[in-house]
mmCIF file of C-alpha atoms in Angstrom:
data_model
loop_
_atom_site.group_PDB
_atom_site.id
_atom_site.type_symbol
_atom_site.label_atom_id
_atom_site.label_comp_id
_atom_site.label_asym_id
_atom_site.label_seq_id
_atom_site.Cartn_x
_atom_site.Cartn_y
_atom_site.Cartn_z
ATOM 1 C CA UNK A 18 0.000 0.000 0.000
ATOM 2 C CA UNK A 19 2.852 2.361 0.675
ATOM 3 C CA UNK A 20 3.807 2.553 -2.991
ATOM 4 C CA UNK A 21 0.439 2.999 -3.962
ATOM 5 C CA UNK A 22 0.715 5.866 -1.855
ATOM 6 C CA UNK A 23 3.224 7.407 -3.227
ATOM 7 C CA UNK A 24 1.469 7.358 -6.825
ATOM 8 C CA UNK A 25 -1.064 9.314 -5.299
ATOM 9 C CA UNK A 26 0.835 11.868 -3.480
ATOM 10 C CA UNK A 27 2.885 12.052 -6.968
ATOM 11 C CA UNK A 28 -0.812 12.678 -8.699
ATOM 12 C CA UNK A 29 -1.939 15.368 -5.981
ATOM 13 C CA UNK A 30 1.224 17.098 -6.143
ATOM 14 C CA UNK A 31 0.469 17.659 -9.739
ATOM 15 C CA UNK A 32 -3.093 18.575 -9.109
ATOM 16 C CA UNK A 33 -3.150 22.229 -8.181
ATOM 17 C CA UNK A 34 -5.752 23.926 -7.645
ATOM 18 C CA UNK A 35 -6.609 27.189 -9.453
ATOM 19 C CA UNK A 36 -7.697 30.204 -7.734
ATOM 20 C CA UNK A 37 -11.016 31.189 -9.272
ATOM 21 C CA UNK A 38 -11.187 34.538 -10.727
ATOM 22 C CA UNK A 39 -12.931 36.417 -8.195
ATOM 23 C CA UNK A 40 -10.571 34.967 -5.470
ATOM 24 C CA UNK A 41 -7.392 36.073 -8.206
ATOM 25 C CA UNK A 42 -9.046 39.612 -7.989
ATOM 26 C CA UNK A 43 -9.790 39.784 -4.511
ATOM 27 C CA UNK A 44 -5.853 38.748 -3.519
ATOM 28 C CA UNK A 45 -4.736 41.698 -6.317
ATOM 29 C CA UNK A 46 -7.282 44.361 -5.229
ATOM 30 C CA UNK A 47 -5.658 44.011 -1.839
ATOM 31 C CA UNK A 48 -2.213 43.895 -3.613
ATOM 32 C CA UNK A 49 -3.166 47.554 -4.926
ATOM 33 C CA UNK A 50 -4.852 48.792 -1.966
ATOM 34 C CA UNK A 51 -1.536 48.220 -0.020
ATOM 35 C CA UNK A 52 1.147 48.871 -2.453
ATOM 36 C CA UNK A 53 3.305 52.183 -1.668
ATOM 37 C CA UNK A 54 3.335 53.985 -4.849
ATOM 38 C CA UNK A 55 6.533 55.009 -6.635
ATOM 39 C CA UNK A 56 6.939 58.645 -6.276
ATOM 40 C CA UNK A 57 7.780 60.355 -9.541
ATOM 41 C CA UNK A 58 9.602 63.401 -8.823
ATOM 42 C CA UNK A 59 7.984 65.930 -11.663
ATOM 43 C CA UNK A 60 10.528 68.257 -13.428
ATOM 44 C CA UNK A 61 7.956 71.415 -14.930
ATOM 45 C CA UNK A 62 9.160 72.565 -18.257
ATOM 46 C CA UNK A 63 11.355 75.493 -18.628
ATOM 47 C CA UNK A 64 9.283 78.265 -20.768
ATOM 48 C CA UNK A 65 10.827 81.081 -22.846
ATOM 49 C CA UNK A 66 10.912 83.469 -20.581
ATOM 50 C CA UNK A 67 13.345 80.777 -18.357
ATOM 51 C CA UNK A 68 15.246 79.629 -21.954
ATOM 52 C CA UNK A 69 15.633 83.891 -22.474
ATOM 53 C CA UNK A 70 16.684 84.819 -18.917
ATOM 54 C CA UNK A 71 19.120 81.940 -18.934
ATOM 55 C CA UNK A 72 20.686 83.231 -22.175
ATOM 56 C CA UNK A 73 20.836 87.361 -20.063
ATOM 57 C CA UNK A 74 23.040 84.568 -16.935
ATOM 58 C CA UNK A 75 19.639 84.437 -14.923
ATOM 59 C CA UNK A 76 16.242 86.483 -14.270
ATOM 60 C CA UNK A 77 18.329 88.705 -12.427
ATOM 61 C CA UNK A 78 20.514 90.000 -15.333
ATOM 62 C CA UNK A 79 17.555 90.030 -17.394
ATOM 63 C CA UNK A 80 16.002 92.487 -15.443
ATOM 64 C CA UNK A 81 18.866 94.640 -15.401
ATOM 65 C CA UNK A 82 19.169 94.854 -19.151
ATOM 66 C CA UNK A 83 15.641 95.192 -19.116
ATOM 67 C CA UNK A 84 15.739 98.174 -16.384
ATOM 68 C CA UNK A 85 18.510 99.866 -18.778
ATOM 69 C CA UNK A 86 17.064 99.595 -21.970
ATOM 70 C CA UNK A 87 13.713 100.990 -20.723
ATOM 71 C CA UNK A 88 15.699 104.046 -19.167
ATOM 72 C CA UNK A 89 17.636 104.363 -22.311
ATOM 73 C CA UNK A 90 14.129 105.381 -24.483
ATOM 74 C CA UNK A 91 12.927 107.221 -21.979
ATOM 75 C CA UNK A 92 15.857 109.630 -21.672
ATOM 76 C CA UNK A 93 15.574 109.495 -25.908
ATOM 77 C CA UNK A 94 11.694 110.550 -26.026
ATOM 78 C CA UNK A 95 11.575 112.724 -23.071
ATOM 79 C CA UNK A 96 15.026 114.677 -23.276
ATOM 80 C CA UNK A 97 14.731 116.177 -20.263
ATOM 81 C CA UNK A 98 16.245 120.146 -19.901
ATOM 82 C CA UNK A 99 18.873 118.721 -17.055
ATOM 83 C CA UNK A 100 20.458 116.160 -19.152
ATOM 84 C CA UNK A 101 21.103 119.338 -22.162
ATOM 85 C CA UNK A 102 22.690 121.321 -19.643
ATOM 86 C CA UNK A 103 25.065 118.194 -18.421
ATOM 87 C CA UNK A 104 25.705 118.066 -21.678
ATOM 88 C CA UNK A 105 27.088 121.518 -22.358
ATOM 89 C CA UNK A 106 28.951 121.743 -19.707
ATOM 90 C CA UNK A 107 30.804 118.386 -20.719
ATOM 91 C CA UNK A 108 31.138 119.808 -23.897
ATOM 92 C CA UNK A 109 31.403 123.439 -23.753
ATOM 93 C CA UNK A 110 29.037 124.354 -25.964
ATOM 94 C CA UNK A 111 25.357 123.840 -26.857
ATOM 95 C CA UNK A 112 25.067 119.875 -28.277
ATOM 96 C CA UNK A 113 22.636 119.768 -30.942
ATOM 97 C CA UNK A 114 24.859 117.686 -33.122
ATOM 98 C CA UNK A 115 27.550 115.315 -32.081
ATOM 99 C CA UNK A 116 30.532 113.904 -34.543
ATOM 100 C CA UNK A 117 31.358 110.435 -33.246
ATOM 101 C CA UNK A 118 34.415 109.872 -35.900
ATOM 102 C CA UNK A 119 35.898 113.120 -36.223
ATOM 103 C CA UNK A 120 39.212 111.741 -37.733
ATOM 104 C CA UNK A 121 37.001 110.745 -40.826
ATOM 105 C CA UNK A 122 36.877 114.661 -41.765
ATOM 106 C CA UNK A 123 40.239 114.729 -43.605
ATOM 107 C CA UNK A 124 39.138 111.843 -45.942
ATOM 108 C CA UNK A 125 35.922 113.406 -46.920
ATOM 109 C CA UNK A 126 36.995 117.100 -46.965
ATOM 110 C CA UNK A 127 37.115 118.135 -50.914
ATOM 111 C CA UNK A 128 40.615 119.273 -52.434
ATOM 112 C CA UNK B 3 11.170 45.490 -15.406
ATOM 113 C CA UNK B 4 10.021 44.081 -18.253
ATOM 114 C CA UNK B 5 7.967 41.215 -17.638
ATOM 115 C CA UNK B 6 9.809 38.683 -18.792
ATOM 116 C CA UNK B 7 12.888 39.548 -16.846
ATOM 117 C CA UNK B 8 10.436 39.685 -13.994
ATOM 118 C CA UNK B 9 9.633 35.942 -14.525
ATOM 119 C CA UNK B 10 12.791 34.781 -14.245
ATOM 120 C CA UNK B 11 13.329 36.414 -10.174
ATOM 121 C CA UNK B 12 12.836 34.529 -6.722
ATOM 122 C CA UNK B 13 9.408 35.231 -4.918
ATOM 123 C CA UNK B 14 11.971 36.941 -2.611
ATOM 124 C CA UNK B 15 13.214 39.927 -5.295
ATOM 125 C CA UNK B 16 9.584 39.668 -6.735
ATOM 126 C CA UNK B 17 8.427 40.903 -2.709
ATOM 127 C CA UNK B 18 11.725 43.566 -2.584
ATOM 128 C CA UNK B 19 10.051 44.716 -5.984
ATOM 129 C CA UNK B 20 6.657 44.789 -5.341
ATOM 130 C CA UNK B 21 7.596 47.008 -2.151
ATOM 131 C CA UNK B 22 9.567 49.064 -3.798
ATOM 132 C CA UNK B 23 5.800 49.413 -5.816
ATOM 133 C CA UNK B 24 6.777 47.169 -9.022
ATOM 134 C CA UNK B 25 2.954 46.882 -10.720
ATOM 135 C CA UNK B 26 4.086 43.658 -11.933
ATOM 136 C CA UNK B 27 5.271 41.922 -9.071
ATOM 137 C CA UNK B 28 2.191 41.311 -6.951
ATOM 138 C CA UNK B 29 0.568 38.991 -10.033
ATOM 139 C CA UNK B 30 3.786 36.970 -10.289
ATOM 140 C CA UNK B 31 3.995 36.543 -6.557
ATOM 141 C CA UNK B 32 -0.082 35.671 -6.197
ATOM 142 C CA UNK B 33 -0.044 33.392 -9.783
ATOM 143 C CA UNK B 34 3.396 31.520 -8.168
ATOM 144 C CA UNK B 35 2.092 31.017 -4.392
ATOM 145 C CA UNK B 36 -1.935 31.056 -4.541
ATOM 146 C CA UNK B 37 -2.692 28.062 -6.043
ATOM 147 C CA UNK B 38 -0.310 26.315 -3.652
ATOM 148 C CA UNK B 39 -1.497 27.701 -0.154
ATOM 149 C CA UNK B 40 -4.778 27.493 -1.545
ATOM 150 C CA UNK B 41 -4.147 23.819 -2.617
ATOM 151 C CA UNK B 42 -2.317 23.317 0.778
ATOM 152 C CA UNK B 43 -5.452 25.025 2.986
ATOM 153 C CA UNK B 44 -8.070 23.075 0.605
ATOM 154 C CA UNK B 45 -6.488 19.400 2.140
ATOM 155 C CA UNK B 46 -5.893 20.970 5.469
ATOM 156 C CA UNK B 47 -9.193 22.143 5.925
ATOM 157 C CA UNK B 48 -11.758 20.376 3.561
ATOM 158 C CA UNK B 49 -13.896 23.398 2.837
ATOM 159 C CA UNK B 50 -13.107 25.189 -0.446
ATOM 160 C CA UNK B 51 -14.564 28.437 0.487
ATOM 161 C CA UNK B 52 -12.516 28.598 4.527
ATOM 162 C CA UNK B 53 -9.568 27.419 2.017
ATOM 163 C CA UNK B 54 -10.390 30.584 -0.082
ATOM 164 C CA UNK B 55 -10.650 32.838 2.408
ATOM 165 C CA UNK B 56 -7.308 31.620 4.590
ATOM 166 C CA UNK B 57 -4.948 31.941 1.336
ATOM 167 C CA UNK B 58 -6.208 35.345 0.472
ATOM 168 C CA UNK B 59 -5.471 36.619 4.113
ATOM 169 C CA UNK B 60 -2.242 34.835 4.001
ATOM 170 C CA UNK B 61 -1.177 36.923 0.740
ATOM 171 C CA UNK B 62 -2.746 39.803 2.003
ATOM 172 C CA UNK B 63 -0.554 39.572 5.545
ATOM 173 C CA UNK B 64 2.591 39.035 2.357
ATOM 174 C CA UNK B 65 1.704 42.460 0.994
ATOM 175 C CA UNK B 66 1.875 43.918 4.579
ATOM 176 C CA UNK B 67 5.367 42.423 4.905
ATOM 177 C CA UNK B 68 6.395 43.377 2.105
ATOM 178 C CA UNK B 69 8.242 46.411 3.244
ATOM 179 C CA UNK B 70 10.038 44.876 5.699
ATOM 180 C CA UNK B 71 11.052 42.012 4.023
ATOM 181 C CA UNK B 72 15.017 41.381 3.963
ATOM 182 C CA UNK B 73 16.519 39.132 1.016
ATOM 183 C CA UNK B 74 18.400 36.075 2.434
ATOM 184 C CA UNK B 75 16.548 36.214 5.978
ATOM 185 C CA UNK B 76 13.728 33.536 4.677
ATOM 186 C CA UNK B 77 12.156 31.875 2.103
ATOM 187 C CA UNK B 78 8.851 33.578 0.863
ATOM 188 C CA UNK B 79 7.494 30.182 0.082
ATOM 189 C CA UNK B 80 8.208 28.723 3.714
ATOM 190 C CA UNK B 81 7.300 31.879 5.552
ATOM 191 C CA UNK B 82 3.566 31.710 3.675
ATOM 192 C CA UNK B 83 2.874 28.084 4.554
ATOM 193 C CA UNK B 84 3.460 28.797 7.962
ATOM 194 C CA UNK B 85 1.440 31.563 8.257
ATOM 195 C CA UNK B 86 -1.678 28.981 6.480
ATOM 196 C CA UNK B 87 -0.476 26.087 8.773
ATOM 197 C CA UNK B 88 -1.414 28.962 11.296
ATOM 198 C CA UNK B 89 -4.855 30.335 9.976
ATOM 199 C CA UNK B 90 -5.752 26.493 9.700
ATOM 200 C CA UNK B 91 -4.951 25.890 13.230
ATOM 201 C CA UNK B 92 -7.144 28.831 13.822
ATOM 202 C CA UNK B 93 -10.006 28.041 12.107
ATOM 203 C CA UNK B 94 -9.940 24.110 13.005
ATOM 204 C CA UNK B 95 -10.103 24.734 16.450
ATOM 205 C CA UNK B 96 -13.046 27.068 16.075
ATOM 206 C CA UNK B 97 -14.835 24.456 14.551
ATOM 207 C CA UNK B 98 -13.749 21.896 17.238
ATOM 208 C CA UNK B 99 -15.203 24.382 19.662
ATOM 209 C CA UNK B 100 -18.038 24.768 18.103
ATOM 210 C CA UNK B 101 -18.925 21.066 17.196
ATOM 211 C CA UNK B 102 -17.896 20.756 21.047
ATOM 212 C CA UNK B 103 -20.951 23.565 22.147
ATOM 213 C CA UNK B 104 -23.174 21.755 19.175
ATOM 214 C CA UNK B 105 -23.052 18.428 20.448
ATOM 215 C CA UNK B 106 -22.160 16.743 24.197
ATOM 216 C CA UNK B 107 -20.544 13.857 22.571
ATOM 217 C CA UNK B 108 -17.817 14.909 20.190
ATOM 218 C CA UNK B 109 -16.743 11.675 17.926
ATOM 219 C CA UNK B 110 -12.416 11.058 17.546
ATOM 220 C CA UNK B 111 -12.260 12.339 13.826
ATOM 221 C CA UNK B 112 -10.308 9.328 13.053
ATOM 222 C CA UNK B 113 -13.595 7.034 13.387
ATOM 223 C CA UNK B 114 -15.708 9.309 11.496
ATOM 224 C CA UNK B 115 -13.650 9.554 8.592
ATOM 225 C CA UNK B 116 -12.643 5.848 8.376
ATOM 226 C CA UNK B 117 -16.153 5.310 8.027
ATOM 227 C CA UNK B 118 -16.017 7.797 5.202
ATOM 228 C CA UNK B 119 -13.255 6.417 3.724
ATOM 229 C CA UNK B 120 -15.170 2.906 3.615
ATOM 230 C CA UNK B 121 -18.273 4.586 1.841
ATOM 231 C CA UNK B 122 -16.328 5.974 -0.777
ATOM 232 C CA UNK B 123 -16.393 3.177 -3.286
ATOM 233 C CA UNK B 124 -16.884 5.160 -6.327
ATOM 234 C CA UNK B 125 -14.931 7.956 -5.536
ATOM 235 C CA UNK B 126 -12.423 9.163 -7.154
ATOM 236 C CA UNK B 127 -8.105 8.914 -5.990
ATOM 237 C CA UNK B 128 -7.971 12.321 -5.066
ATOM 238 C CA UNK B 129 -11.140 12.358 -3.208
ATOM 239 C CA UNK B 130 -10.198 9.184 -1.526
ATOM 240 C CA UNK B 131 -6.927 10.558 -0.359
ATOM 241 C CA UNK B 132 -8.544 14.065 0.704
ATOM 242 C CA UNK B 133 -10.654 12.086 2.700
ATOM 243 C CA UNK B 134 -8.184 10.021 4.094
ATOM 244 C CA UNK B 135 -5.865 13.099 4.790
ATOM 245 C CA UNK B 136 -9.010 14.570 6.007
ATOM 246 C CA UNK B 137 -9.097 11.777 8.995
ATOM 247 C CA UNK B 138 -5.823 12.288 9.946
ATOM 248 C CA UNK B 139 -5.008 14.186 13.474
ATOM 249 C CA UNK B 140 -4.404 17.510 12.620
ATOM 250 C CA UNK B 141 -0.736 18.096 12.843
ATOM 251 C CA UNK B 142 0.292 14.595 11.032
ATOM 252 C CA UNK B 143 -1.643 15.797 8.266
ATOM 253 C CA UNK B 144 0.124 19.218 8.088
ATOM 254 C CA UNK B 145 3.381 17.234 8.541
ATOM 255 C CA UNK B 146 2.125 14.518 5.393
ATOM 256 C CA UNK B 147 0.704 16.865 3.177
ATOM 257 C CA UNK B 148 4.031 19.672 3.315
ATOM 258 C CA UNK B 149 6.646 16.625 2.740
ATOM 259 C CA UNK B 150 4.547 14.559 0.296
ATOM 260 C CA UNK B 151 2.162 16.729 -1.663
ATOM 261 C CA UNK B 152 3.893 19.966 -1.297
ATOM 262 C CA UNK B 153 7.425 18.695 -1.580
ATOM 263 C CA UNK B 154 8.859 20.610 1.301
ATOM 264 C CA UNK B 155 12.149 18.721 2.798
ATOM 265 C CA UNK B 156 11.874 18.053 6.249
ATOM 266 C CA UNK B 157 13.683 21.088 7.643
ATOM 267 C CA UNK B 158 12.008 23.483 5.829
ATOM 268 C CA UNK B 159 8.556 21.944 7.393
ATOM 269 C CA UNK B 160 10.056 22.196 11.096
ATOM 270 C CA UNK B 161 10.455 25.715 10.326
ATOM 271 C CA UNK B 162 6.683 26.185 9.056
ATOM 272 C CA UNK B 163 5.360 24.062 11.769
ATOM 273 C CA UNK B 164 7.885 25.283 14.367
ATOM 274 C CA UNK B 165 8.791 22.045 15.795
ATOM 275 C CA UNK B 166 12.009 19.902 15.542
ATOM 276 C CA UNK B 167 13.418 17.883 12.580
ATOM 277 C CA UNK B 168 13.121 14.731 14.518
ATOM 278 C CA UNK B 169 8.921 15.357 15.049
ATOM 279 C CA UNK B 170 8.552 15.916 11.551
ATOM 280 C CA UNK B 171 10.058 12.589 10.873
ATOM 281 C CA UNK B 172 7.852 11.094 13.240
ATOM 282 C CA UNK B 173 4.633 12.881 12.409
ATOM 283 C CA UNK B 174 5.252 11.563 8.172
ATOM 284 C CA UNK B 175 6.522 8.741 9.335
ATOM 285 C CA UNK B 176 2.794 7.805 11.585
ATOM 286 C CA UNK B 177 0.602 9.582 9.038
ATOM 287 C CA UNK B 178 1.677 7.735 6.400
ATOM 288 C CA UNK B 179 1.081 4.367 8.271
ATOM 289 C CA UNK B 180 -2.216 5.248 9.434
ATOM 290 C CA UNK B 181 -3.178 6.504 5.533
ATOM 291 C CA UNK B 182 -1.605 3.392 4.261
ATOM 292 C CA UNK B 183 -4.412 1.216 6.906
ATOM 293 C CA UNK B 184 -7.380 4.091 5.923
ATOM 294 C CA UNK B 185 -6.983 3.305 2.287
ATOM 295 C CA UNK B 186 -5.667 -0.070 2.273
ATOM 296 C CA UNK B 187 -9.382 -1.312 2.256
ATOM 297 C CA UNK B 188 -9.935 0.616 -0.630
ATOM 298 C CA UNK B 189 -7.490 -0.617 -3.176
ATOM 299 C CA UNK B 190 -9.752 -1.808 -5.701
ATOM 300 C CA UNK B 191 -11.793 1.812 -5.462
ATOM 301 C CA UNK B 192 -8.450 3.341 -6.331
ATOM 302 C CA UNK B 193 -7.371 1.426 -8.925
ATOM 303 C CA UNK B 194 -4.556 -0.860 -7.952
ATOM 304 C CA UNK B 195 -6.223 -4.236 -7.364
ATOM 305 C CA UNK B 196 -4.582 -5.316 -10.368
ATOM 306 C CA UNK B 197 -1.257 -4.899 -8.903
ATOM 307 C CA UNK B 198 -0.170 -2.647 -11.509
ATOM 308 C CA UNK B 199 1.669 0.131 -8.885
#
């Protein structure tokens, strides 16, 4: 009897029995409910305001040359009386014209 | 990990995995181990739907390891029959207490189920040797079923049982004998009157 025995612990070790469906889903709903979640860290995309302020060496910078340029047509449109006088007295004279190459004079006076 | 890949780990990296929140790992682990412990908690307990219930709390109380599971420290697949071997305690002395409050006179198991065993003339092998497991005293049973059915060496089943090497050789050793005498009327029901085995 012992070896018949053995042939049928040999055959129920082969039987297994499969989990029915709704027991499968059962045992992975819990799986779900208790499984920590991978966190994702979430890197936002840089904009063009970022891409342009990193090409200016930060917001910072980019502000700066933003401050100046703003200043720069101001002073243009407005022309304010105190920046003619500044001007005169730098110069000497009244500035309504100003020669930035005056060495190019000799080449284009007429002979 | 790929799936594939997956297939190829330990239950003990698939439980490091799913902890680490793998989506993959829990349906290897549950299609590797539940039809076992359920198998395992079908013969210990002879009630499909207890069976049911026991191996989906034993994987659930797997997931809530999970975390604190270190490679190396123990297998996955000896740590989950204990904790069945356990539930099954559980639930079979429940219903030993309340057969006990049911009824004054409580018959030895042993006598019931021989007489069982005896009826079972068309039955089939498997149902003949659930039945006979079935009469067995509870813990030669466990001890049977882990070395013969579930093929656990005798070691490993001290450690799911949590008793010496030496009682698990005596615990096969007696349930075997006394399945050998519960079927050995029942030869010819089982097929091997001819002599064939």
């Amino acid at each position: 009897m012992m070896d018949d025995l053995d042939d049928l612990f040999a055959g129920a070790s082969r039987a297994l029995v499969p989990p029915s469906d709704a027991l499968m889903a059962r045992v992975m709903a819990d799986a779900a409910a208790l499984q920590v979640r991978p966190v994702v860290a979430v890197v936002p995309r840089a904009g063009w305001l970022a891409g342009l302020a990193a090409l200016f060496g930060g917001a910072g910078s980019l502000v700066g040359v933003g401050s100046a340029a703003v200043a720069g047509l101001f002073f243009g449109f407005v022309q304010p009386e105190g920046m003619g006088a500044v001007a005169e007295m730098w110069a000497g004279s009244a500035v309504d014209q100003v020669d930035l190459m005056p060495q190019l004079d000799v080449l284009l006076a007429e002979e | 990990m790929p799936r594939d890949t997956l297939a190829d780990l330990a239950d003990e990296a698939l439980v490091v995995l799913y902890a680490h929140g793998d989506p993959d790992a829990a349906r290897l682990l549950a299609g590797r181990l539940l039809p076992r412990v359920l198998g395992y908690a079908g013969r210990m307990l002879a009630d499909r739907i207890e069976a049911e219930d026991v191996a989906q709390e034993a994987m659930l109380r797997l997931w809530k390891v999970a975390p604190e599971w270190r490679q190396g420290e123990a297998k996955v697949s000896t740590w989950i029959y204990r904790v069945v071997a356990n539930l099954c305690t559980d639930r079979l002395r429940a219903r030993r207490r309340r057969r006990a409050e049911a009824l004054d006179d409580v018959a030895e198991p042993a006598d019931g189920a021989a007489s069982v065993v005896a009826g079972m003339i068309e039955a089939d092998r498997m149902a003949a040797l659930d039945l006979a497991l079935a009469a067995l005293p509870e813990r030669q049973r466990e001890a049977v079923v882990l070395r013969h059915i579930e093929g656990f060496s005798n070691p490993e089943i001290a450690e799911i049982l949590q008793i010496g090497v030496e009682a698990v050789e005596s615990l096969t050793a007696r349930g075997k004998r006394a399945l050998a005498a519960l079927l050995s009327g029942q030869r010819a029901a089982l097929g091997y009157e001819d002599g064939g085995v």
